[in-house]
Amino acid sequence: MEMTFLYAIWSITIFSLILLPKKRLHEASIIAMFQQFVTWSLGLLVAELNLIQYPVREFASVNKTSFTFEFLVYPVLSAFYVLYYPVGRSRWKRCLYTTSIITVSIISEVIFEKYTDLITYVHWKWYVSLISVYLTLELVRIFHRWFFKAESPQKKSINMEKN
């Protein structure tokens, strides 16, 4: 059953890539690669410290983490998060957007933890995942803004007033 879930997750994630804006595919790939670095590093650390286990996983003889989540799903989710982030909107809308993404992610993880062998919390709680997802999403958003030299809406308005 778990392998069926993994195949479905891979299919959905890969199919979702067609929803990325074609003009911003270069941004999406940089975002995903940066997030892969972050999640792969943190995921390996968490798995090696035995805080989380992945009883059914790809490449089980190579490492203890979930290749699907750390290398594919979460980096793609991060690309969507950053590319569709409501820049220039009210703080309320940005907070609602971030909360929605995190909530869906954590509820999915908790369901998989409870009903499958894809993930097992050993010395871990769902709220630790919530915090780590929030921090890594914010980190990748900051990285994106820095890497692509994107200005915040406040800076843009100040620069427009100067000109």
mmCIF file of C-alpha atoms in Angstrom:
data_model
loop_
_atom_site.group_PDB
_atom_site.id
_atom_site.type_symbol
_atom_site.label_atom_id
_atom_site.label_comp_id
_atom_site.label_asym_id
_atom_site.label_seq_id
_atom_site.Cartn_x
_atom_site.Cartn_y
_atom_site.Cartn_z
ATOM 1 C CA MET A 1 0.000 0.000 0.000
ATOM 2 C CA GLU A 2 2.815 2.426 0.878
ATOM 3 C CA MET A 3 4.465 2.029 -2.516
ATOM 4 C CA THR A 4 1.135 2.885 -4.139
ATOM 5 C CA PHE A 5 1.068 6.098 -2.100
ATOM 6 C CA LEU A 6 4.639 6.882 -3.162
ATOM 7 C CA TYR A 7 3.809 6.329 -6.840
ATOM 8 C CA ALA A 8 0.724 8.528 -6.498
ATOM 9 C CA ILE A 9 2.697 11.252 -4.731
ATOM 10 C CA TRP A 10 5.371 11.164 -7.426
ATOM 11 C CA SER A 11 2.728 11.319 -10.176
ATOM 12 C CA ILE A 12 0.829 14.205 -8.608
ATOM 13 C CA THR A 13 4.001 16.161 -7.874
ATOM 14 C CA ILE A 14 5.435 15.733 -11.354
ATOM 15 C CA PHE A 15 2.073 16.485 -12.984
ATOM 16 C CA SER A 16 1.735 19.648 -10.851
ATOM 17 C CA LEU A 17 4.862 21.062 -12.497
ATOM 18 C CA ILE A 18 2.769 22.044 -15.532
ATOM 19 C CA LEU A 19 1.001 24.554 -13.271
ATOM 20 C CA LEU A 20 4.194 26.530 -12.737
ATOM 21 C CA PRO A 21 4.348 29.754 -14.757
ATOM 22 C CA LYS A 22 6.464 29.030 -17.844
ATOM 23 C CA LYS A 23 8.130 32.449 -17.704
ATOM 24 C CA ARG A 24 9.372 31.708 -14.186
ATOM 25 C CA LEU A 25 10.657 28.144 -14.596
ATOM 26 C CA HIS A 26 14.228 29.306 -14.015
ATOM 27 C CA GLU A 27 13.148 30.749 -10.668
ATOM 28 C CA ALA A 28 11.253 27.569 -9.781
ATOM 29 C CA SER A 29 14.286 25.407 -10.479
ATOM 30 C CA ILE A 30 16.602 27.593 -8.355
ATOM 31 C CA ILE A 31 14.035 27.629 -5.533
ATOM 32 C CA ALA A 32 13.616 23.842 -5.689
ATOM 33 C CA MET A 33 17.368 23.209 -5.729
ATOM 34 C CA PHE A 34 17.937 25.513 -2.764
ATOM 35 C CA GLN A 35 15.127 23.847 -0.837
ATOM 36 C CA GLN A 36 16.511 20.410 -1.739
ATOM 37 C CA PHE A 37 19.794 21.413 -0.145
ATOM 38 C CA VAL A 38 18.028 22.635 2.999
ATOM 39 C CA THR A 39 15.560 19.764 3.388
ATOM 40 C CA TRP A 40 17.995 17.053 2.374
ATOM 41 C CA SER A 41 20.519 18.278 4.966
ATOM 42 C CA LEU A 42 17.958 18.722 7.738
ATOM 43 C CA GLY A 43 16.109 15.530 6.801
ATOM 44 C CA LEU A 44 19.282 13.472 6.997
ATOM 45 C CA LEU A 45 20.126 15.017 10.358
ATOM 46 C CA VAL A 46 16.664 14.317 11.778
ATOM 47 C CA ALA A 47 16.670 10.744 10.467
ATOM 48 C CA GLU A 48 20.216 10.014 11.648
ATOM 49 C CA LEU A 49 19.360 11.350 15.112
ATOM 50 C CA ASN A 50 16.423 8.917 15.063
ATOM 51 C CA LEU A 51 13.841 11.641 15.665
ATOM 52 C CA ILE A 52 11.806 10.430 12.693
ATOM 53 C CA GLN A 53 11.899 7.100 10.883
ATOM 54 C CA TYR A 54 10.827 6.265 7.369
ATOM 55 C CA PRO A 55 10.109 2.498 7.481
ATOM 56 C CA VAL A 56 9.137 2.371 3.798
ATOM 57 C CA ARG A 57 11.350 4.556 1.631
ATOM 58 C CA GLU A 58 13.336 4.712 -1.548
ATOM 59 C CA PHE A 59 17.077 4.062 -1.400
ATOM 60 C CA ALA A 60 16.771 2.382 2.019
ATOM 61 C CA SER A 61 20.271 0.940 1.763
ATOM 62 C CA VAL A 62 21.793 4.378 1.137
ATOM 63 C CA ASN A 63 20.237 6.653 3.774
ATOM 64 C CA LYS A 64 17.488 6.913 6.361
ATOM 65 C CA THR A 65 15.466 9.822 5.008
ATOM 66 C CA SER A 66 12.540 10.021 2.586
ATOM 67 C CA PHE A 67 13.795 10.826 -0.888
ATOM 68 C CA THR A 68 10.250 11.569 -2.074
ATOM 69 C CA PHE A 69 9.535 14.201 0.543
ATOM 70 C CA GLU A 70 12.970 15.787 0.947
ATOM 71 C CA PHE A 71 14.035 15.796 -2.691
ATOM 72 C CA LEU A 72 10.795 16.113 -4.664
ATOM 73 C CA VAL A 73 7.565 17.018 -2.863
ATOM 74 C CA TYR A 74 8.747 19.709 -0.478
ATOM 75 C CA PRO A 75 11.051 21.474 -2.966
ATOM 76 C CA VAL A 76 8.235 21.589 -5.547
ATOM 77 C CA LEU A 77 5.795 22.825 -2.881
ATOM 78 C CA SER A 78 8.346 25.502 -1.971
ATOM 79 C CA ALA A 79 8.588 26.628 -5.588
ATOM 80 C CA PHE A 80 4.812 27.050 -5.733
ATOM 81 C CA TYR A 81 4.856 28.829 -2.370
ATOM 82 C CA VAL A 82 7.434 31.376 -3.453
ATOM 83 C CA LEU A 83 6.203 31.955 -7.000
ATOM 84 C CA TYR A 84 2.600 32.498 -5.935
ATOM 85 C CA TYR A 85 3.388 34.320 -2.683
ATOM 86 C CA PRO A 86 1.066 37.357 -2.470
ATOM 87 C CA VAL A 87 3.771 40.048 -2.519
ATOM 88 C CA GLY A 88 2.326 43.487 -2.033
ATOM 89 C CA ARG A 89 -0.849 42.193 -0.419
ATOM 90 C CA SER A 90 -1.946 42.880 3.112
ATOM 91 C CA ARG A 91 -0.226 41.182 6.005
ATOM 92 C CA TRP A 92 -3.481 39.314 6.646
ATOM 93 C CA LYS A 93 -3.511 37.786 3.127
ATOM 94 C CA ARG A 94 0.170 36.832 3.321
ATOM 95 C CA CYS A 95 -0.389 35.219 6.723
ATOM 96 C CA LEU A 96 -3.470 33.347 5.465
ATOM 97 C CA TYR A 97 -1.547 32.141 2.399
ATOM 98 C CA THR A 98 1.378 30.858 4.478
ATOM 99 C CA THR A 99 -0.905 29.299 7.080
ATOM 100 C CA SER A 100 -2.887 27.479 4.384
ATOM 101 C CA ILE A 101 0.219 25.972 2.772
ATOM 102 C CA ILE A 102 1.658 24.891 6.117
ATOM 103 C CA THR A 103 -1.648 23.484 7.370
ATOM 104 C CA VAL A 104 -2.167 21.292 4.302
ATOM 105 C CA SER A 105 1.440 20.099 4.532
ATOM 106 C CA ILE A 106 1.265 19.221 8.237
ATOM 107 C CA ILE A 107 -2.176 17.586 8.048
ATOM 108 C CA SER A 108 -0.892 15.421 5.176
ATOM 109 C CA GLU A 109 2.172 14.449 7.188
ATOM 110 C CA VAL A 110 0.106 13.586 10.273
ATOM 111 C CA ILE A 111 -2.260 11.443 8.185
ATOM 112 C CA PHE A 112 0.679 9.595 6.627
ATOM 113 C CA GLU A 113 2.253 9.167 10.051
ATOM 114 C CA LYS A 114 -0.935 7.777 11.561
ATOM 115 C CA TYR A 115 -2.164 5.527 8.747
ATOM 116 C CA THR A 116 0.941 4.390 6.826
ATOM 117 C CA ASP A 117 4.508 3.249 7.319
ATOM 118 C CA LEU A 118 5.895 6.111 5.248
ATOM 119 C CA ILE A 119 6.803 8.125 8.341
ATOM 120 C CA THR A 120 7.003 7.379 12.056
ATOM 121 C CA TYR A 121 7.516 9.998 14.734
ATOM 122 C CA VAL A 122 10.026 8.643 17.252
ATOM 123 C CA HIS A 123 11.064 11.715 19.236
ATOM 124 C CA TRP A 124 9.065 14.179 17.171
ATOM 125 C CA LYS A 125 5.715 15.964 17.289
ATOM 126 C CA TRP A 126 3.577 17.487 14.570
ATOM 127 C CA TYR A 127 4.213 21.010 15.889
ATOM 128 C CA VAL A 128 7.965 20.560 15.378
ATOM 129 C CA SER A 129 7.191 19.837 11.731
ATOM 130 C CA LEU A 130 4.968 22.916 11.640
ATOM 131 C CA ILE A 131 7.782 25.105 12.945
ATOM 132 C CA SER A 132 10.375 23.574 10.620
ATOM 133 C CA VAL A 133 8.125 23.907 7.566
ATOM 134 C CA TYR A 134 7.429 27.541 8.404
ATOM 135 C CA LEU A 135 11.116 28.339 8.945
ATOM 136 C CA THR A 136 12.282 26.588 5.776
ATOM 137 C CA LEU A 137 9.566 28.231 3.660
ATOM 138 C CA GLU A 138 10.565 31.631 4.991
ATOM 139 C CA LEU A 139 14.227 30.816 4.417
ATOM 140 C CA VAL A 140 13.626 29.882 0.778
ATOM 141 C CA ARG A 141 11.505 33.006 0.268
ATOM 142 C CA ILE A 142 14.311 35.185 1.663
ATOM 143 C CA PHE A 143 16.825 33.335 -0.497
ATOM 144 C CA HIS A 144 14.655 33.899 -3.577
ATOM 145 C CA ARG A 145 14.343 37.607 -2.855
ATOM 146 C CA TRP A 146 18.111 37.878 -2.377
ATOM 147 C CA PHE A 147 19.102 35.689 -5.338
ATOM 148 C CA PHE A 148 16.812 37.436 -7.792
ATOM 149 C CA LYS A 149 17.297 40.829 -6.151
ATOM 150 C CA ALA A 150 13.551 41.196 -5.759
ATOM 151 C CA GLU A 151 12.550 44.285 -3.862
ATOM 152 C CA SER A 152 9.933 44.359 -1.180
ATOM 153 C CA PRO A 153 6.779 46.363 -1.998
ATOM 154 C CA GLN A 154 7.812 48.972 0.608
ATOM 155 C CA LYS A 155 11.228 49.507 -1.048
ATOM 156 C CA LYS A 156 9.604 49.755 -4.480
ATOM 157 C CA SER A 157 7.249 52.476 -3.313
ATOM 158 C CA ILE A 158 10.121 54.400 -1.643
ATOM 159 C CA ASN A 159 12.240 54.106 -4.807
ATOM 160 C CA MET A 160 9.324 55.279 -6.971
ATOM 161 C CA GLU A 161 8.836 58.321 -4.724
ATOM 162 C CA LYS A 162 12.541 59.224 -5.049
ATOM 163 C CA ASN A 163 12.323 59.158 -8.856
#
